[in-house]
Amino acid sequence: MGVETLICSYVSSHSLGPHYKVVPVIPWLPAIPSLAYLVGAIFILSGAGLLFQRNVAESSIILGVLMLLCGLAFDVPRRPNLMSAEWRTNVLEPIAIGSLAWLAPGLGGIPRWLQRTSCYLLAFAFIVFGIAHFQVLTFVASLVPGWIPWHRFWTVFFGVAFIAAGVSFATGFLQRWAALGVGLMFALWTATIHVPAVLNLLRTPGAPQDPDKWSDVFIVAALWGGSWALTRDLRDRKDVSLRADFNRA
């Protein structure tokens, strides 16, 4: 995402036209070069920090703060309609990624209130994502590849799964299974919808290189990885809790 932000802030033309008000990739920053370069650099440093265990906590906190600030400060004022498709994607996607960053492994020392807030934000985002599957059911179904049968069924199924995962995060019931299931959904979408769309652009001579196609891959991959990282963390915390109970006994 950091490299993508730097490239899109540098290149003056794209599929939306040469004059634009925002950098056309997540987190949809204002088209201010210095701001875009700064945020892109922070993304790169945070991503590199996540690769090293000793830097995971700091990198996750910085990434979470940055994503939530971008979603709330830059995207909410531009998207006042809470039920619009733009609000769901432009606002809630960076907030969901930021919440997953705060809940990432290595953050056992963060305040309890921050963990709860992250779970509630993630729950809200997932529930809205699920409702959106029913609001624009025909459009979402059209995104399912032709070789997969029962487009509308899968759209409804994943909408219900999103809502169920949101309820799970809000209540704390079966959170690990919810994170595992949501991560699997994002993994399937990455492999069947978003990566093939980008590969088709690369294989088609003269095809417009829409930054949104690349951004979709990175967004879904981030939500996929964050969900599965949370699955591992919830498992480890449960194992620690069980060992502590055994030792006390």
mmCIF file of C-alpha atoms in Angstrom:
data_model
loop_
_atom_site.group_PDB
_atom_site.id
_atom_site.type_symbol
_atom_site.label_atom_id
_atom_site.label_comp_id
_atom_site.label_asym_id
_atom_site.label_seq_id
_atom_site.Cartn_x
_atom_site.Cartn_y
_atom_site.Cartn_z
ATOM 1 C CA MET A 1 0.000 0.000 0.000
ATOM 2 C CA GLY A 2 2.870 2.351 0.776
ATOM 3 C CA VAL A 3 4.537 1.878 -2.605
ATOM 4 C CA GLU A 4 1.156 2.129 -4.311
ATOM 5 C CA THR A 5 0.417 5.422 -2.538
ATOM 6 C CA LEU A 6 3.807 6.851 -3.526
ATOM 7 C CA ILE A 7 3.397 5.827 -7.162
ATOM 8 C CA CYS A 8 -0.167 7.142 -7.477
ATOM 9 C CA SER A 9 0.753 10.441 -5.856
ATOM 10 C CA TYR A 10 3.647 10.823 -8.298
ATOM 11 C CA VAL A 11 1.855 9.861 -11.485
ATOM 12 C CA SER A 12 -0.416 12.675 -12.618
ATOM 13 C CA SER A 13 -2.729 10.660 -14.878
ATOM 14 C CA HIS A 14 -4.842 7.592 -14.265
ATOM 15 C CA SER A 15 -8.149 6.087 -15.304
ATOM 16 C CA LEU A 16 -10.150 8.767 -13.492
ATOM 17 C CA GLY A 17 -8.462 11.611 -15.366
ATOM 18 C CA PRO A 18 -5.403 13.822 -14.809
ATOM 19 C CA HIS A 19 -7.108 16.167 -12.343
ATOM 20 C CA TYR A 20 -8.299 14.557 -9.143
ATOM 21 C CA LYS A 21 -8.868 15.600 -5.548
ATOM 22 C CA VAL A 22 -7.726 12.403 -3.855
ATOM 23 C CA VAL A 23 -5.016 9.808 -4.344
ATOM 24 C CA PRO A 24 -7.126 7.049 -5.969
ATOM 25 C CA VAL A 25 -6.032 4.190 -3.682
ATOM 26 C CA ILE A 26 -6.628 3.328 -0.036
ATOM 27 C CA PRO A 27 -6.715 5.295 2.255
ATOM 28 C CA TRP A 28 -7.814 7.870 -0.361
ATOM 29 C CA LEU A 29 -5.700 10.740 0.874
ATOM 30 C CA PRO A 30 -6.167 14.315 -0.322
ATOM 31 C CA ALA A 31 -4.055 14.874 -3.437
ATOM 32 C CA ILE A 32 -1.369 16.765 -1.518
ATOM 33 C CA PRO A 33 2.002 15.335 -2.630
ATOM 34 C CA SER A 34 3.842 15.967 0.632
ATOM 35 C CA LEU A 35 1.071 14.311 2.669
ATOM 36 C CA ALA A 36 0.849 11.345 0.303
ATOM 37 C CA TYR A 37 4.628 10.829 0.365
ATOM 38 C CA LEU A 38 4.676 10.983 4.170
ATOM 39 C CA VAL A 39 1.823 8.501 4.593
ATOM 40 C CA GLY A 40 3.268 6.199 1.936
ATOM 41 C CA ALA A 41 6.626 6.184 3.711
ATOM 42 C CA ILE A 42 4.951 5.387 7.052
ATOM 43 C CA PHE A 43 3.084 2.507 5.403
ATOM 44 C CA ILE A 44 6.337 1.074 4.077
ATOM 45 C CA LEU A 45 8.115 1.405 7.426
ATOM 46 C CA SER A 46 5.152 -0.094 9.302
ATOM 47 C CA GLY A 47 4.949 -2.998 6.881
ATOM 48 C CA ALA A 48 8.663 -3.658 7.264
ATOM 49 C CA GLY A 49 8.332 -3.461 11.047
ATOM 50 C CA LEU A 50 5.634 -6.137 11.053
ATOM 51 C CA LEU A 51 8.190 -8.594 9.670
ATOM 52 C CA PHE A 52 10.281 -8.425 12.837
ATOM 53 C CA GLN A 53 8.881 -9.631 16.149
ATOM 54 C CA ARG A 54 10.535 -6.924 18.230
ATOM 55 C CA ASN A 55 8.861 -4.195 16.150
ATOM 56 C CA VAL A 56 5.402 -5.737 15.757
ATOM 57 C CA ALA A 57 3.716 -3.828 18.588
ATOM 58 C CA GLU A 58 4.996 -0.379 17.594
ATOM 59 C CA SER A 59 4.371 -0.941 13.888
ATOM 60 C CA SER A 60 0.844 -2.237 14.506
ATOM 61 C CA ILE A 61 -0.086 0.705 16.721
ATOM 62 C CA ILE A 62 1.264 3.235 14.204
ATOM 63 C CA LEU A 63 -0.498 1.519 11.302
ATOM 64 C CA GLY A 64 -3.767 1.319 13.230
ATOM 65 C CA VAL A 65 -3.675 4.984 14.244
ATOM 66 C CA LEU A 66 -2.852 6.088 10.704
ATOM 67 C CA MET A 67 -5.602 4.012 9.110
ATOM 68 C CA LEU A 68 -8.261 5.193 11.551
ATOM 69 C CA LEU A 69 -7.196 8.819 11.200
ATOM 70 C CA CYS A 70 -7.376 8.563 7.419
ATOM 71 C CA GLY A 71 -10.796 6.948 7.551
ATOM 72 C CA LEU A 72 -12.262 9.401 10.052
ATOM 73 C CA ALA A 73 -10.490 12.651 9.160
ATOM 74 C CA PHE A 74 -10.273 12.407 5.371
ATOM 75 C CA ASP A 75 -13.023 10.045 4.238
ATOM 76 C CA VAL A 76 -15.993 10.651 6.577
ATOM 77 C CA PRO A 77 -16.331 14.375 5.665
ATOM 78 C CA ARG A 78 -16.342 13.490 1.956
ATOM 79 C CA ARG A 79 -18.899 10.682 2.381
ATOM 80 C CA PRO A 80 -21.745 11.935 4.637
ATOM 81 C CA ASN A 81 -24.259 9.331 3.394
ATOM 82 C CA LEU A 82 -23.777 6.409 5.788
ATOM 83 C CA MET A 83 -25.508 3.862 3.546
ATOM 84 C CA SER A 84 -23.766 4.730 0.281
ATOM 85 C CA ALA A 85 -21.369 2.297 -1.363
ATOM 86 C CA GLU A 86 -18.600 4.902 -1.191
ATOM 87 C CA TRP A 87 -19.020 5.266 2.577
ATOM 88 C CA ARG A 88 -18.838 1.514 3.074
ATOM 89 C CA THR A 89 -15.613 1.152 1.121
ATOM 90 C CA ASN A 90 -13.768 4.445 1.501
ATOM 91 C CA VAL A 91 -14.470 4.827 5.219
ATOM 92 C CA LEU A 92 -14.881 1.350 6.657
ATOM 93 C CA GLU A 93 -12.076 -0.459 4.835
ATOM 94 C CA PRO A 94 -9.248 1.623 6.373
ATOM 95 C CA ILE A 95 -11.011 1.494 9.757
ATOM 96 C CA ALA A 96 -11.279 -2.309 9.543
ATOM 97 C CA ILE A 97 -7.600 -2.630 8.610
ATOM 98 C CA GLY A 98 -6.633 -0.276 11.433
ATOM 99 C CA SER A 99 -8.690 -2.239 13.944
ATOM 100 C CA LEU A 100 -7.070 -5.500 12.846
ATOM 101 C CA ALA A 101 -3.665 -3.872 13.221
ATOM 102 C CA TRP A 102 -4.434 -2.982 16.850
ATOM 103 C CA LEU A 103 -5.597 -6.536 17.475
ATOM 104 C CA ALA A 104 -2.514 -8.047 15.842
ATOM 105 C CA PRO A 105 -0.222 -10.505 17.659
ATOM 106 C CA GLY A 106 2.178 -8.823 20.035
ATOM 107 C CA LEU A 107 -0.365 -6.309 21.304
ATOM 108 C CA GLY A 108 -1.166 -8.067 24.559
ATOM 109 C CA GLY A 109 0.100 -5.025 26.424
ATOM 110 C CA ILE A 110 -2.282 -2.467 24.905
ATOM 111 C CA PRO A 111 -5.039 -1.085 27.141
ATOM 112 C CA ARG A 112 -8.127 -3.203 27.522
ATOM 113 C CA TRP A 113 -10.346 -0.376 26.312
ATOM 114 C CA LEU A 114 -8.403 -0.198 23.044
ATOM 115 C CA GLN A 115 -8.894 -3.908 22.447
ATOM 116 C CA ARG A 116 -12.636 -3.586 23.065
ATOM 117 C CA THR A 117 -12.884 -0.510 20.848
ATOM 118 C CA SER A 118 -11.080 -2.318 18.042
ATOM 119 C CA CYS A 119 -13.442 -5.288 18.319
ATOM 120 C CA TYR A 120 -16.505 -3.027 18.217
ATOM 121 C CA LEU A 121 -15.201 -1.082 15.206
ATOM 122 C CA LEU A 122 -14.414 -4.318 13.407
ATOM 123 C CA ALA A 123 -17.842 -5.697 14.288
ATOM 124 C CA PHE A 124 -19.538 -2.571 12.939
ATOM 125 C CA ALA A 125 -17.537 -2.727 9.698
ATOM 126 C CA PHE A 126 -18.280 -6.406 9.110
ATOM 127 C CA ILE A 127 -22.006 -5.986 9.803
ATOM 128 C CA VAL A 128 -22.209 -3.072 7.355
ATOM 129 C CA PHE A 129 -20.255 -5.091 4.770
ATOM 130 C CA GLY A 130 -22.772 -7.898 5.233
ATOM 131 C CA ILE A 131 -25.795 -5.620 4.875
ATOM 132 C CA ALA A 132 -24.244 -4.197 1.707
ATOM 133 C CA HIS A 133 -24.329 -7.653 0.121
ATOM 134 C CA PHE A 134 -28.130 -7.506 0.327
ATOM 135 C CA GLN A 135 -28.471 -3.836 -0.638
ATOM 136 C CA VAL A 136 -26.580 -4.277 -3.913
ATOM 137 C CA LEU A 137 -27.064 -8.026 -4.275
ATOM 138 C CA THR A 138 -27.216 -8.038 -8.076
ATOM 139 C CA PHE A 139 -24.037 -5.994 -8.440
ATOM 140 C CA VAL A 140 -22.072 -8.084 -5.938
ATOM 141 C CA ALA A 141 -23.313 -11.284 -7.592
ATOM 142 C CA SER A 142 -22.033 -9.992 -10.935
ATOM 143 C CA LEU A 143 -18.495 -9.918 -9.489
ATOM 144 C CA VAL A 144 -18.494 -13.691 -8.951
ATOM 145 C CA PRO A 145 -16.545 -15.413 -11.771
ATOM 146 C CA GLY A 146 -18.656 -17.138 -14.389
ATOM 147 C CA TRP A 147 -17.168 -20.571 -13.715
ATOM 148 C CA ILE A 148 -18.558 -20.503 -10.158
ATOM 149 C CA PRO A 149 -22.266 -21.509 -10.005
ATOM 150 C CA TRP A 150 -25.030 -19.979 -7.886
ATOM 151 C CA HIS A 151 -23.850 -16.358 -7.847
ATOM 152 C CA ARG A 152 -26.751 -15.014 -5.817
ATOM 153 C CA PHE A 153 -26.518 -17.854 -3.306
ATOM 154 C CA TRP A 154 -22.859 -17.110 -2.568
ATOM 155 C CA THR A 155 -23.595 -13.396 -2.297
ATOM 156 C CA VAL A 156 -26.280 -14.053 0.319
ATOM 157 C CA PHE A 157 -24.097 -16.646 2.066
ATOM 158 C CA PHE A 158 -21.140 -14.289 2.442
ATOM 159 C CA GLY A 159 -23.434 -11.448 3.513
ATOM 160 C CA VAL A 160 -24.806 -13.597 6.332
ATOM 161 C CA ALA A 161 -21.267 -14.720 7.195
ATOM 162 C CA PHE A 162 -20.120 -11.097 7.486
ATOM 163 C CA ILE A 163 -23.002 -10.230 9.810
ATOM 164 C CA ALA A 164 -22.390 -13.332 11.928
ATOM 165 C CA ALA A 165 -18.689 -12.459 12.210
ATOM 166 C CA GLY A 166 -19.595 -8.924 13.266
ATOM 167 C CA VAL A 167 -21.894 -10.218 15.997
ATOM 168 C CA SER A 168 -19.134 -12.579 17.125
ATOM 169 C CA PHE A 169 -16.601 -9.762 17.470
ATOM 170 C CA ALA A 170 -19.119 -7.548 19.260
ATOM 171 C CA THR A 171 -20.080 -10.226 21.796
ATOM 172 C CA GLY A 172 -16.771 -12.080 22.111
ATOM 173 C CA PHE A 173 -18.508 -15.368 21.265
ATOM 174 C CA LEU A 174 -16.465 -17.675 18.978
ATOM 175 C CA GLN A 175 -14.172 -14.818 17.975
ATOM 176 C CA ARG A 176 -11.386 -17.116 16.814
ATOM 177 C CA TRP A 177 -13.705 -19.003 14.477
ATOM 178 C CA ALA A 178 -15.107 -15.722 13.177
ATOM 179 C CA ALA A 179 -11.615 -14.422 12.402
ATOM 180 C CA LEU A 180 -10.720 -17.715 10.731
ATOM 181 C CA GLY A 181 -13.864 -17.689 8.598
ATOM 182 C CA VAL A 182 -13.565 -14.047 7.559
ATOM 183 C CA GLY A 183 -9.912 -14.576 6.670
ATOM 184 C CA LEU A 184 -10.884 -17.556 4.524
ATOM 185 C CA MET A 185 -13.491 -15.433 2.729
ATOM 186 C CA PHE A 186 -10.937 -12.747 1.922
ATOM 187 C CA ALA A 187 -8.429 -15.391 0.804
ATOM 188 C CA LEU A 188 -10.979 -16.885 -1.598
ATOM 189 C CA TRP A 189 -11.868 -13.462 -3.001
ATOM 190 C CA THR A 190 -8.210 -12.609 -3.481
ATOM 191 C CA ALA A 191 -7.624 -15.781 -5.489
ATOM 192 C CA THR A 192 -10.869 -15.869 -7.497
ATOM 193 C CA ILE A 193 -11.855 -12.224 -8.051
ATOM 194 C CA HIS A 194 -9.175 -9.604 -7.424
ATOM 195 C CA VAL A 195 -5.924 -11.209 -8.603
ATOM 196 C CA PRO A 196 -7.508 -12.484 -11.872
ATOM 197 C CA ALA A 197 -8.853 -8.968 -12.550
ATOM 198 C CA VAL A 198 -5.349 -7.505 -12.253
ATOM 199 C CA LEU A 199 -3.821 -10.287 -14.361
ATOM 200 C CA ASN A 200 -6.409 -9.682 -17.096
ATOM 201 C CA LEU A 201 -5.379 -6.024 -17.216
ATOM 202 C CA LEU A 202 -1.734 -7.009 -17.579
ATOM 203 C CA ARG A 203 -2.508 -9.488 -20.362
ATOM 204 C CA THR A 204 -4.730 -7.107 -22.347
ATOM 205 C CA PRO A 205 -2.754 -4.712 -24.601
ATOM 206 C CA GLY A 206 -3.837 -1.121 -24.142
ATOM 207 C CA ALA A 207 -6.123 -1.880 -21.201
ATOM 208 C CA PRO A 208 -6.477 1.065 -18.795
ATOM 209 C CA GLN A 209 -4.500 0.409 -15.636
ATOM 210 C CA ASP A 210 -7.060 1.320 -12.998
ATOM 211 C CA PRO A 211 -5.326 1.874 -9.621
ATOM 212 C CA ASP A 212 -8.479 0.634 -7.881
ATOM 213 C CA LYS A 213 -7.854 -2.877 -9.224
ATOM 214 C CA TRP A 214 -4.431 -2.990 -7.597
ATOM 215 C CA SER A 215 -5.754 -1.346 -4.451
ATOM 216 C CA ASP A 216 -8.490 -3.980 -4.165
ATOM 217 C CA VAL A 217 -5.851 -6.723 -4.096
ATOM 218 C CA PHE A 218 -3.890 -5.024 -1.311
ATOM 219 C CA ILE A 219 -7.024 -4.230 0.716
ATOM 220 C CA VAL A 220 -8.364 -7.778 0.589
ATOM 221 C CA ALA A 221 -4.905 -9.241 1.251
ATOM 222 C CA ALA A 222 -4.505 -6.982 4.305
ATOM 223 C CA LEU A 223 -7.907 -8.006 5.677
ATOM 224 C CA TRP A 224 -7.091 -11.646 4.959
ATOM 225 C CA GLY A 225 -3.707 -11.559 6.668
ATOM 226 C CA GLY A 226 -4.946 -9.470 9.587
ATOM 227 C CA SER A 227 -7.840 -11.838 10.254
ATOM 228 C CA TRP A 228 -5.640 -14.920 10.260
ATOM 229 C CA ALA A 229 -2.994 -13.229 12.390
ATOM 230 C CA LEU A 230 -5.756 -12.473 14.885
ATOM 231 C CA THR A 231 -6.818 -16.131 14.744
ATOM 232 C CA ARG A 232 -3.343 -17.204 15.809
ATOM 233 C CA ASP A 233 -3.206 -14.583 18.547
ATOM 234 C CA LEU A 234 -6.574 -15.644 19.988
ATOM 235 C CA ARG A 235 -5.397 -19.264 19.988
ATOM 236 C CA ASP A 236 -2.160 -18.359 21.774
ATOM 237 C CA ARG A 237 -3.996 -16.286 24.381
ATOM 238 C CA LYS A 238 -6.396 -19.167 25.017
ATOM 239 C CA ASP A 239 -3.471 -21.571 25.419
ATOM 240 C CA VAL A 240 -1.798 -19.222 27.898
ATOM 241 C CA SER A 241 -5.060 -18.859 29.833
ATOM 242 C CA LEU A 242 -5.514 -22.632 29.978
ATOM 243 C CA ARG A 243 -1.951 -23.136 31.213
ATOM 244 C CA ALA A 244 -2.444 -20.473 33.882
ATOM 245 C CA ASP A 245 -5.654 -22.146 35.075
ATOM 246 C CA PHE A 246 -3.878 -25.512 35.172
ATOM 247 C CA ASN A 247 -0.980 -24.099 37.192
ATOM 248 C CA ARG A 248 -3.351 -22.490 39.694
ATOM 249 C CA ALA A 249 -5.164 -25.793 40.068
#
